[in-house]
Structures are given as structure tokens and as C-alpha cells.
């Protein structure tokens, strides 16, 4: 009987072979996808920061921002956009401010 009770309380696992996410329920992934869409939409509409400067990862509602920007103003803009997005549980700042940071056209075409 204990095996039937155990199976009643286990959440269904997504079919992600070879992934370390196999212990999370599928709804977590859906929530993370919706959260990523919200964040990307907010960044696209804001002219202070560009998606090409950031690397965004979301896991279980926790957002990690990484990348390089040319000013503290852009770093704060990115943190503000993510911080006020509905649905996040928290975020980690790994954005580096590099004075004089510049991307040439070849770098931008590779990214986009």
C-alpha cells in the first residue's frame, strides 16, 4: 500500500532525458517560459538597454542576469526592468560594467 500512496503524491515528471531538470514538474517550465517572455518584452520596449547586452536565465522563478554594459545607468535599467516584472521570485545580478565597452557590427550580427 505504501507504493500506491507514494505514487499519488509524486508530481508528474517531464520527459527530458539527459537533463538535470527531470525532478521539476512541467508547470514550473511553463511558468519560466511565461516569465522569460514578460522580461524579454519589457526589455524590447525599453530604449535604455538592449537584449544583445544581456544573458538571461530563469530557473524556478529565479532570474539570473549576466552580460556586459557600458554604464551603471544601463545596469540599473536592466535590474529595474527585471525587478518590477510580475511573477519573479528573485534575481541575481551578474552584470559587469565595462567602461568604454563597444560592440562592432560583426559582433552584433553574430549575436542577432
CSV table of N, CA, C and O in Angstrom, one decimal:
chain,number,residue,atom,x,y,z
A,1,UNK,N,0.8,-1.2,0.0
A,1,UNK,CA,0.0,0.0,0.0
A,1,UNK,C,0.9,1.3,0.0
A,1,UNK,O,0.5,2.3,-0.6
A,2,UNK,N,2.0,1.2,0.6
A,2,UNK,CA,2.8,2.4,0.7
A,2,UNK,C,3.3,2.9,-0.7
A,2,UNK,O,3.4,4.1,-1.0
A,3,UNK,N,3.5,1.9,-1.7
A,3,UNK,CA,3.9,2.3,-3.0
A,3,UNK,C,2.8,3.1,-3.8
A,3,UNK,O,3.0,3.9,-4.5
A,4,UNK,N,1.5,2.7,-3.5
A,4,UNK,CA,0.4,3.4,-4.1
A,4,UNK,C,0.2,4.8,-3.5
A,4,UNK,O,0.0,5.7,-4.2
A,5,UNK,N,0.4,4.9,-2.2
A,5,UNK,CA,0.3,6.3,-1.6
A,5,UNK,C,1.4,7.1,-2.1
A,5,UNK,O,1.3,8.3,-2.4
A,6,UNK,N,2.6,6.6,-2.2
A,6,UNK,CA,3.8,7.3,-2.7
A,6,UNK,C,3.5,7.8,-4.2
A,6,UNK,O,3.8,9.0,-4.5
A,7,UNK,N,2.9,7.0,-5.0
A,7,UNK,CA,2.7,7.4,-6.4
A,7,UNK,C,1.6,8.4,-6.5
A,7,UNK,O,1.6,9.2,-7.4
A,8,UNK,N,0.7,8.5,-5.5
A,8,UNK,CA,-0.4,9.5,-5.5
A,8,UNK,C,0.2,10.9,-5.2
A,8,UNK,O,-0.3,11.9,-5.8
A,9,UNK,N,1.3,11.0,-4.4
A,9,UNK,CA,1.8,12.3,-4.0
A,9,UNK,C,3.0,12.7,-4.9
A,9,UNK,O,3.4,13.9,-4.8
A,10,UNK,N,3.5,11.9,-5.8
A,10,UNK,CA,4.5,12.3,-6.7
A,10,UNK,C,4.0,13.1,-7.8
A,10,UNK,O,2.9,12.8,-8.4
A,11,UNK,N,4.7,14.2,-8.2
A,11,UNK,CA,4.2,15.0,-9.3
A,11,UNK,C,4.7,14.4,-10.6
A,11,UNK,O,5.8,13.8,-10.6
A,12,UNK,N,4.0,14.6,-11.7
A,12,UNK,CA,4.5,14.0,-13.0
A,12,UNK,C,5.8,14.7,-13.4
A,12,UNK,O,5.9,15.9,-13.2
A,13,UNK,N,6.6,13.9,-14.0
A,13,UNK,CA,7.9,14.5,-14.5
A,13,UNK,C,7.9,14.6,-16.0
A,13,UNK,O,7.4,13.8,-16.7
A,14,UNK,N,8.5,15.8,-16.5
A,14,UNK,CA,8.5,15.9,-17.9
A,14,UNK,C,9.5,15.0,-18.5
A,14,UNK,O,10.4,14.5,-17.9
A,15,UNK,N,9.3,14.7,-19.8
A,15,UNK,CA,10.2,13.8,-20.5
A,15,UNK,C,11.4,14.5,-21.0
A,15,UNK,O,11.4,15.0,-22.2
A,16,UNK,N,12.4,14.7,-20.2
A,16,UNK,CA,13.6,15.4,-20.6
A,16,UNK,C,14.8,14.6,-20.3
A,16,UNK,O,15.5,14.8,-19.4
A,17,UNK,N,15.0,13.6,-21.2
A,17,UNK,CA,16.1,12.7,-20.9
A,17,UNK,C,17.4,13.4,-21.1
A,17,UNK,O,17.6,14.2,-21.9
A,18,UNK,N,18.3,13.1,-20.2
A,18,UNK,CA,19.7,13.7,-20.2
A,18,UNK,C,19.7,15.1,-19.6
A,18,UNK,O,20.7,15.8,-19.7
A,19,UNK,N,18.6,15.5,-19.0
A,19,UNK,CA,18.6,16.8,-18.4
A,19,UNK,C,18.5,16.8,-16.9
A,19,UNK,O,18.0,15.8,-16.4
A,20,UNK,N,19.1,17.8,-16.3
A,20,UNK,CA,19.1,17.8,-14.8
A,20,UNK,C,17.8,18.4,-14.3
A,20,UNK,O,17.6,18.6,-13.1
A,21,UNK,N,16.9,18.8,-15.2
A,21,UNK,CA,15.6,19.4,-14.8
A,21,UNK,C,14.5,18.3,-14.6
A,21,UNK,O,13.4,18.6,-14.4
A,22,UNK,N,14.8,17.0,-14.7
A,22,UNK,CA,13.8,16.0,-14.6
A,22,UNK,C,13.1,15.9,-13.3
A,22,UNK,O,12.0,15.3,-13.3
A,23,UNK,N,13.6,16.5,-12.3
A,23,UNK,CA,12.9,16.4,-11.0
A,23,UNK,C,11.9,17.5,-10.8
A,23,UNK,O,11.2,17.5,-9.8
A,24,UNK,N,11.7,18.4,-11.7
A,24,UNK,CA,10.8,19.5,-11.6
A,24,UNK,C,9.5,19.2,-12.4
A,24,UNK,O,9.5,18.7,-13.5
A,25,UNK,N,8.4,19.6,-11.9
A,25,UNK,CA,7.1,19.4,-12.6
A,25,UNK,C,7.1,20.3,-13.9
A,25,UNK,O,7.7,21.3,-14.0
A,26,UNK,N,6.3,19.9,-14.8
A,26,UNK,CA,6.2,20.6,-16.1
A,26,UNK,C,5.7,22.0,-15.9
A,26,UNK,O,6.0,22.9,-16.7
A,27,UNK,N,4.8,22.2,-15.0
A,27,UNK,CA,4.3,23.6,-14.8
A,27,UNK,C,5.3,24.6,-14.4
A,27,UNK,O,5.2,25.8,-14.7
A,28,UNK,N,6.4,24.2,-13.8
A,28,UNK,CA,7.5,25.1,-13.5
A,28,UNK,C,8.1,25.6,-14.8
A,28,UNK,O,8.4,26.8,-14.9
A,29,UNK,N,8.3,24.7,-15.8
A,29,UNK,CA,8.9,25.1,-17.0
A,29,UNK,C,8.0,26.1,-17.7
A,29,UNK,O,8.4,27.1,-18.3
A,30,UNK,N,6.7,25.9,-17.7
A,30,UNK,CA,5.7,26.8,-18.3
A,30,UNK,C,5.7,28.1,-17.7
A,30,UNK,O,5.7,29.2,-18.4
A,31,UNK,N,5.8,28.2,-16.4
A,31,UNK,CA,5.9,29.5,-15.7
A,31,UNK,C,7.2,30.2,-16.0
A,31,UNK,O,7.2,31.4,-16.2
A,32,UNK,N,8.3,29.5,-16.1
A,32,UNK,CA,9.6,30.1,-16.5
A,32,UNK,C,9.5,30.6,-17.9
A,32,UNK,O,10.1,31.7,-18.2
A,33,UNK,N,8.8,29.9,-18.8
A,33,UNK,CA,8.7,30.4,-20.2
A,33,UNK,C,7.9,31.7,-20.3
A,33,UNK,O,8.2,32.6,-21.0
A,34,UNK,N,6.8,31.7,-19.5
A,34,UNK,CA,6.0,32.9,-19.5
A,34,UNK,C,6.8,34.1,-18.9
A,34,UNK,O,6.7,35.2,-19.3
A,35,UNK,N,7.5,33.8,-17.8
A,35,UNK,CA,8.3,34.8,-17.2
A,35,UNK,C,9.4,35.4,-18.1
A,35,UNK,O,9.6,36.6,-18.2
A,36,UNK,N,10.0,34.5,-18.9
A,36,UNK,CA,11.0,34.9,-19.9
A,36,UNK,C,10.4,35.8,-20.9
A,36,UNK,O,11.0,36.8,-21.3
A,37,UNK,N,9.2,35.4,-21.4
A,37,UNK,CA,8.5,36.3,-22.4
A,37,UNK,C,8.2,37.6,-21.8
A,37,UNK,O,8.4,38.6,-22.5
A,38,UNK,N,7.8,37.7,-20.6
A,38,UNK,CA,7.5,39.0,-20.0
A,38,UNK,C,8.7,39.9,-19.9
A,38,UNK,O,8.7,41.1,-20.2
A,39,UNK,N,9.8,39.3,-19.5
A,39,UNK,CA,11.1,40.0,-19.3
A,39,UNK,C,11.6,40.5,-20.7
A,39,UNK,O,12.0,41.7,-20.8
A,40,UNK,N,11.6,39.6,-21.7
A,40,UNK,CA,12.1,40.0,-23.0
A,40,UNK,C,11.2,41.1,-23.6
A,40,UNK,O,11.8,42.0,-24.2
A,41,UNK,N,9.9,41.0,-23.4
A,41,UNK,CA,9.0,42.0,-24.0
A,41,UNK,C,9.3,43.4,-23.3
A,41,UNK,O,9.4,44.4,-24.0
A,42,UNK,N,9.5,43.4,-22.0
A,42,UNK,CA,9.8,44.6,-21.3
A,42,UNK,C,11.2,45.2,-21.8
A,42,UNK,O,11.2,46.4,-22.0
A,43,UNK,N,12.2,44.4,-22.0
A,43,UNK,CA,13.5,44.9,-22.4
A,43,UNK,C,13.4,45.4,-23.9
A,43,UNK,O,14.0,46.4,-24.2
A,44,UNK,N,12.6,44.7,-24.7
A,44,UNK,CA,12.5,45.2,-26.1
A,44,UNK,C,11.8,46.6,-26.2
A,44,UNK,O,12.1,47.4,-27.1
A,45,UNK,N,10.9,46.9,-25.3
A,45,UNK,CA,10.2,48.1,-25.3
A,45,UNK,C,10.9,49.3,-24.7
A,45,UNK,O,10.6,50.4,-24.8
A,46,UNK,N,11.9,48.9,-23.9
A,46,UNK,CA,12.7,50.0,-23.2
A,46,UNK,C,13.9,50.3,-24.0
A,46,UNK,O,14.7,49.4,-24.4
A,47,UNK,N,14.2,51.6,-24.2
A,47,UNK,CA,15.3,52.0,-25.0
A,47,UNK,C,16.6,52.1,-24.3
A,47,UNK,O,17.7,52.4,-24.8
A,48,UNK,N,16.6,52.0,-22.9
A,48,UNK,CA,17.8,52.1,-22.1
A,48,UNK,C,18.8,50.9,-22.2
A,48,UNK,O,20.0,51.1,-22.0
A,49,UNK,N,18.2,49.8,-22.5
A,49,UNK,CA,19.0,48.5,-22.5
A,49,UNK,C,18.7,47.7,-23.7
A,49,UNK,O,17.6,47.8,-24.3
A,50,UNK,N,19.7,46.9,-24.2
A,50,UNK,CA,19.5,46.0,-25.4
A,50,UNK,C,19.6,44.6,-25.0
A,50,UNK,O,20.3,44.2,-24.1
A,51,UNK,N,18.8,43.7,-25.6
A,51,UNK,CA,18.9,42.3,-25.4
A,51,UNK,C,20.2,41.7,-25.8
A,51,UNK,O,20.7,40.7,-25.2
A,52,UNK,N,20.9,42.4,-26.7
A,52,UNK,CA,22.2,41.8,-27.1
A,52,UNK,C,23.3,42.0,-26.0
A,52,UNK,O,24.3,41.3,-26.1
A,53,UNK,N,23.0,42.8,-25.1
A,53,UNK,CA,24.0,43.0,-24.0
A,53,UNK,C,23.8,42.1,-22.8
A,53,UNK,O,24.7,42.0,-22.0
A,54,UNK,N,22.6,41.4,-22.8
A,54,UNK,CA,22.3,40.6,-21.6
A,54,UNK,C,22.2,39.1,-21.9
A,54,UNK,O,21.8,38.8,-23.0
A,55,UNK,N,22.4,38.3,-20.9
A,55,UNK,CA,22.2,36.9,-21.0
A,55,UNK,C,21.2,36.6,-19.8
A,55,UNK,O,21.6,36.9,-18.6
A,56,UNK,N,20.0,36.1,-20.1
A,56,UNK,CA,19.0,35.9,-19.1
A,56,UNK,C,18.8,34.5,-18.9
A,56,UNK,O,18.5,33.8,-19.9
A,57,UNK,N,18.8,34.0,-17.7
A,57,UNK,CA,18.4,32.6,-17.5
A,57,UNK,C,17.4,32.6,-16.3
A,57,UNK,O,17.6,33.4,-15.4
A,58,UNK,N,16.5,31.7,-16.4
A,58,UNK,CA,15.4,31.6,-15.4
A,58,UNK,C,15.3,30.1,-15.0
A,58,UNK,O,15.3,29.2,-15.8
A,59,UNK,N,15.3,29.9,-13.7
A,59,UNK,CA,15.1,28.6,-13.2
A,59,UNK,C,14.2,28.7,-11.9
A,59,UNK,O,14.6,29.3,-10.9
A,60,UNK,N,13.0,28.1,-12.1
A,60,UNK,CA,12.1,28.0,-10.9
A,60,UNK,C,11.7,29.4,-10.4
A,60,UNK,O,11.6,29.6,-9.2
A,61,UNK,N,11.6,30.4,-11.3
A,61,UNK,CA,11.2,31.7,-11.0
A,61,UNK,C,12.3,32.6,-10.5
A,61,UNK,O,12.1,33.8,-10.3
A,62,UNK,N,13.5,32.1,-10.4
A,62,UNK,CA,14.7,32.9,-10.1
A,62,UNK,C,15.4,33.3,-11.3
A,62,UNK,O,15.8,32.5,-12.1
A,63,UNK,N,15.6,34.6,-11.5
A,63,UNK,CA,16.2,35.2,-12.7
A,63,UNK,C,17.7,35.5,-12.5
A,63,UNK,O,18.0,36.1,-11.5
A,64,UNK,N,18.5,35.1,-13.4
A,64,UNK,CA,20.0,35.5,-13.4
A,64,UNK,C,20.2,36.3,-14.6
A,64,UNK,O,20.0,35.9,-15.7
A,65,UNK,N,20.8,37.5,-14.3
A,65,UNK,CA,21.1,38.5,-15.4
A,65,UNK,C,22.7,38.5,-15.5
A,65,UNK,O,23.3,38.8,-14.5
A,66,UNK,N,23.2,38.3,-16.7
A,66,UNK,CA,24.6,38.4,-16.9
A,66,UNK,C,24.9,39.2,-18.1
A,66,UNK,O,24.0,39.3,-19.0
A,67,UNK,N,26.1,39.6,-18.3
A,67,UNK,CA,26.4,40.3,-19.5
A,67,UNK,C,27.3,41.5,-19.2
A,67,UNK,O,27.8,41.7,-18.1
A,68,UNK,N,27.6,42.3,-20.3
A,68,UNK,CA,28.5,43.4,-20.1
A,68,UNK,C,27.8,44.7,-20.7
A,68,UNK,O,27.2,44.6,-21.8
A,69,UNK,N,27.8,45.7,-19.9
A,69,UNK,CA,27.2,47.0,-20.4
A,69,UNK,C,28.2,48.1,-20.2
A,69,UNK,O,29.2,47.9,-19.5
A,70,UNK,N,28.0,49.2,-20.8
A,70,UNK,CA,28.9,50.3,-20.8
A,70,UNK,C,28.8,51.3,-19.7
A,70,UNK,O,29.6,52.2,-19.5
A,71,UNK,N,27.7,51.3,-19.0
A,71,UNK,CA,27.5,52.2,-17.9
A,71,UNK,C,26.6,51.7,-16.8
A,71,UNK,O,25.9,50.7,-17.0
A,72,UNK,N,26.7,52.3,-15.6
A,72,UNK,CA,25.9,51.9,-14.5
A,72,UNK,C,24.5,52.2,-14.7
A,72,UNK,O,23.6,51.5,-14.2
A,73,UNK,N,24.2,53.2,-15.5
A,73,UNK,CA,22.8,53.6,-15.9
A,73,UNK,C,22.1,52.4,-16.6
A,73,UNK,O,21.0,52.0,-16.3
A,74,UNK,N,22.8,51.7,-17.5
A,74,UNK,CA,22.2,50.6,-18.2
A,74,UNK,C,22.1,49.4,-17.3
A,74,UNK,O,21.1,48.6,-17.4
A,75,UNK,N,23.0,49.2,-16.4
A,75,UNK,CA,22.9,48.1,-15.5
A,75,UNK,C,21.7,48.3,-14.6
A,75,UNK,O,20.9,47.4,-14.4
A,76,UNK,N,21.5,49.5,-14.0
A,76,UNK,CA,20.4,49.8,-13.2
A,76,UNK,C,19.1,49.7,-13.9
A,76,UNK,O,18.1,49.2,-13.4
A,77,UNK,N,19.1,50.0,-15.2
A,77,UNK,CA,17.9,49.9,-16.0
A,77,UNK,C,17.5,48.5,-16.2
A,77,UNK,O,16.3,48.1,-16.1
A,78,UNK,N,18.4,47.6,-16.4
A,78,UNK,CA,18.2,46.2,-16.6
A,78,UNK,C,17.6,45.6,-15.3
A,78,UNK,O,16.7,44.8,-15.2
A,79,UNK,N,18.3,46.0,-14.2
A,79,UNK,CA,17.8,45.4,-12.9
A,79,UNK,C,16.4,46.0,-12.5
A,79,UNK,O,15.6,45.2,-11.9
A,80,UNK,N,16.1,47.2,-12.9
A,80,UNK,CA,14.8,47.8,-12.6
A,80,UNK,C,13.8,47.1,-13.4
A,80,UNK,O,12.7,46.7,-12.9
A,81,UNK,N,14.0,46.8,-14.7
A,81,UNK,CA,13.0,46.1,-15.6
A,81,UNK,C,12.7,44.7,-15.0
A,81,UNK,O,11.6,44.3,-15.0
A,82,UNK,N,13.8,44.0,-14.7
A,82,UNK,CA,13.5,42.7,-14.2
A,82,UNK,C,12.9,42.7,-12.8
A,82,UNK,O,12.0,41.9,-12.5
A,83,UNK,N,13.4,43.6,-11.9
A,83,UNK,CA,12.9,43.7,-10.6
A,83,UNK,C,11.4,44.0,-10.4
A,83,UNK,O,10.7,43.5,-9.5
A,84,UNK,N,10.9,44.7,-11.4
A,84,UNK,CA,9.5,45.1,-11.4
A,84,UNK,C,8.6,44.2,-12.2
A,84,UNK,O,7.4,44.5,-12.5
A,85,UNK,N,9.1,43.1,-12.7
A,85,UNK,CA,8.4,42.2,-13.6
A,85,UNK,C,7.5,41.3,-12.7
A,85,UNK,O,8.1,40.7,-11.7
A,86,UNK,N,6.3,41.1,-13.0
A,86,UNK,CA,5.4,40.3,-12.2
A,86,UNK,C,5.7,38.8,-12.3
A,86,UNK,O,5.9,38.4,-13.4
A,87,UNK,N,5.8,38.1,-11.2
A,87,UNK,CA,6.0,36.7,-11.3
A,87,UNK,C,7.4,36.2,-10.9
A,87,UNK,O,7.5,35.0,-10.6
A,88,UNK,N,8.4,37.1,-10.8
A,88,UNK,CA,9.7,36.6,-10.4
A,88,UNK,C,9.7,36.4,-8.9
A,88,UNK,O,9.1,37.1,-8.1
A,89,UNK,N,10.5,35.5,-8.5
A,89,UNK,CA,10.7,35.2,-7.0
A,89,UNK,C,12.0,35.9,-6.5
A,89,UNK,O,12.1,36.1,-5.3
A,90,UNK,N,12.9,36.2,-7.4
A,90,UNK,CA,14.1,36.9,-7.0
A,90,UNK,C,15.0,36.9,-8.2
A,90,UNK,O,14.8,36.3,-9.3
A,91,UNK,N,16.1,37.7,-8.1
A,91,UNK,CA,17.0,37.8,-9.2
A,91,UNK,C,18.5,37.9,-8.7
A,91,UNK,O,18.7,38.4,-7.6
A,92,UNK,N,19.4,37.5,-9.5
A,92,UNK,CA,20.8,37.6,-9.2
A,92,UNK,C,21.5,38.5,-10.3
A,92,UNK,O,21.3,38.3,-11.5
A,93,UNK,N,22.3,39.4,-9.8
A,93,UNK,CA,22.9,40.4,-10.7
A,93,UNK,C,24.4,39.9,-11.0
A,93,UNK,O,25.2,39.9,-10.1
A,94,UNK,N,24.6,39.6,-12.3
A,94,UNK,CA,26.0,39.2,-12.7
A,94,UNK,C,26.4,40.1,-13.9
A,94,UNK,O,27.2,39.7,-14.7
A,95,UNK,N,25.8,41.3,-13.9
A,95,UNK,CA,26.1,42.2,-15.0
A,95,UNK,C,27.4,43.0,-14.6
A,95,UNK,O,27.5,43.5,-13.5
A,96,UNK,N,28.3,43.1,-15.6
A,96,UNK,CA,29.6,43.7,-15.4
A,96,UNK,C,29.6,45.1,-16.2
A,96,UNK,O,29.2,45.1,-17.3
A,97,UNK,N,30.0,46.1,-15.5
A,97,UNK,CA,30.1,47.4,-16.2
A,97,UNK,C,31.5,47.6,-16.7
A,97,UNK,O,32.4,47.6,-15.9
A,98,UNK,N,31.6,47.7,-18.0
A,98,UNK,CA,32.9,47.8,-18.6
A,98,UNK,C,33.0,49.2,-19.2
A,98,UNK,O,32.3,49.5,-20.2
A,99,UNK,N,33.8,50.1,-18.7
A,99,UNK,CA,33.9,51.5,-19.3
A,99,UNK,C,34.4,51.4,-20.7
A,99,UNK,O,35.4,50.7,-21.0
A,100,UNK,N,33.8,52.1,-21.6
A,100,UNK,CA,34.2,52.1,-23.0
A,100,UNK,C,33.9,50.8,-23.7
A,100,UNK,O,34.4,50.6,-24.8
A,101,UNK,N,33.0,50.1,-23.2
A,101,UNK,CA,32.5,48.8,-23.9
A,101,UNK,C,31.9,49.2,-25.2
A,101,UNK,O,31.0,50.0,-25.3
A,102,UNK,N,32.3,48.5,-26.3
A,102,UNK,CA,31.7,48.8,-27.6
A,102,UNK,C,31.7,47.5,-28.4
A,102,UNK,O,32.6,46.7,-28.3
A,103,UNK,N,30.6,47.3,-29.1
A,103,UNK,CA,30.5,46.1,-30.0
A,103,UNK,C,30.5,46.6,-31.4
A,103,UNK,O,29.7,47.6,-31.7
A,104,UNK,N,31.2,46.0,-32.2
A,104,UNK,CA,31.2,46.4,-33.7
A,104,UNK,C,30.1,45.6,-34.4
A,104,UNK,O,29.4,44.8,-33.8
A,105,UNK,N,29.9,46.0,-35.6
A,105,UNK,CA,28.8,45.4,-36.4
A,105,UNK,C,28.9,43.9,-36.6
A,105,UNK,O,27.9,43.2,-36.6
A,106,UNK,N,30.1,43.4,-36.7
A,106,UNK,CA,30.3,41.9,-36.8
A,106,UNK,C,29.8,41.2,-35.6
A,106,UNK,O,29.1,40.1,-35.7
A,107,UNK,N,30.1,41.7,-34.4
A,107,UNK,CA,29.7,41.1,-33.2
A,107,UNK,C,28.1,41.1,-33.1
A,107,UNK,O,27.5,40.1,-32.7
A,108,UNK,N,27.5,42.2,-33.4
A,108,UNK,CA,26.1,42.3,-33.3
A,108,UNK,C,25.4,41.4,-34.3
A,108,UNK,O,24.4,40.8,-34.0
A,109,UNK,N,25.9,41.2,-35.5
A,109,UNK,CA,25.3,40.3,-36.5
A,109,UNK,C,25.4,38.8,-36.0
A,109,UNK,O,24.5,38.0,-36.3
A,110,UNK,N,26.5,38.5,-35.4
A,110,UNK,CA,26.7,37.1,-34.8
A,110,UNK,C,25.7,36.9,-33.7
A,110,UNK,O,25.1,35.8,-33.6
A,111,UNK,N,25.4,37.9,-32.9
A,111,UNK,CA,24.5,37.7,-31.7
A,111,UNK,C,23.1,37.6,-32.2
A,111,UNK,O,22.3,36.8,-31.8
A,112,UNK,N,22.7,38.5,-33.1
A,112,UNK,CA,21.3,38.6,-33.6
A,112,UNK,C,21.2,37.6,-34.7
A,112,UNK,O,20.3,36.9,-34.9
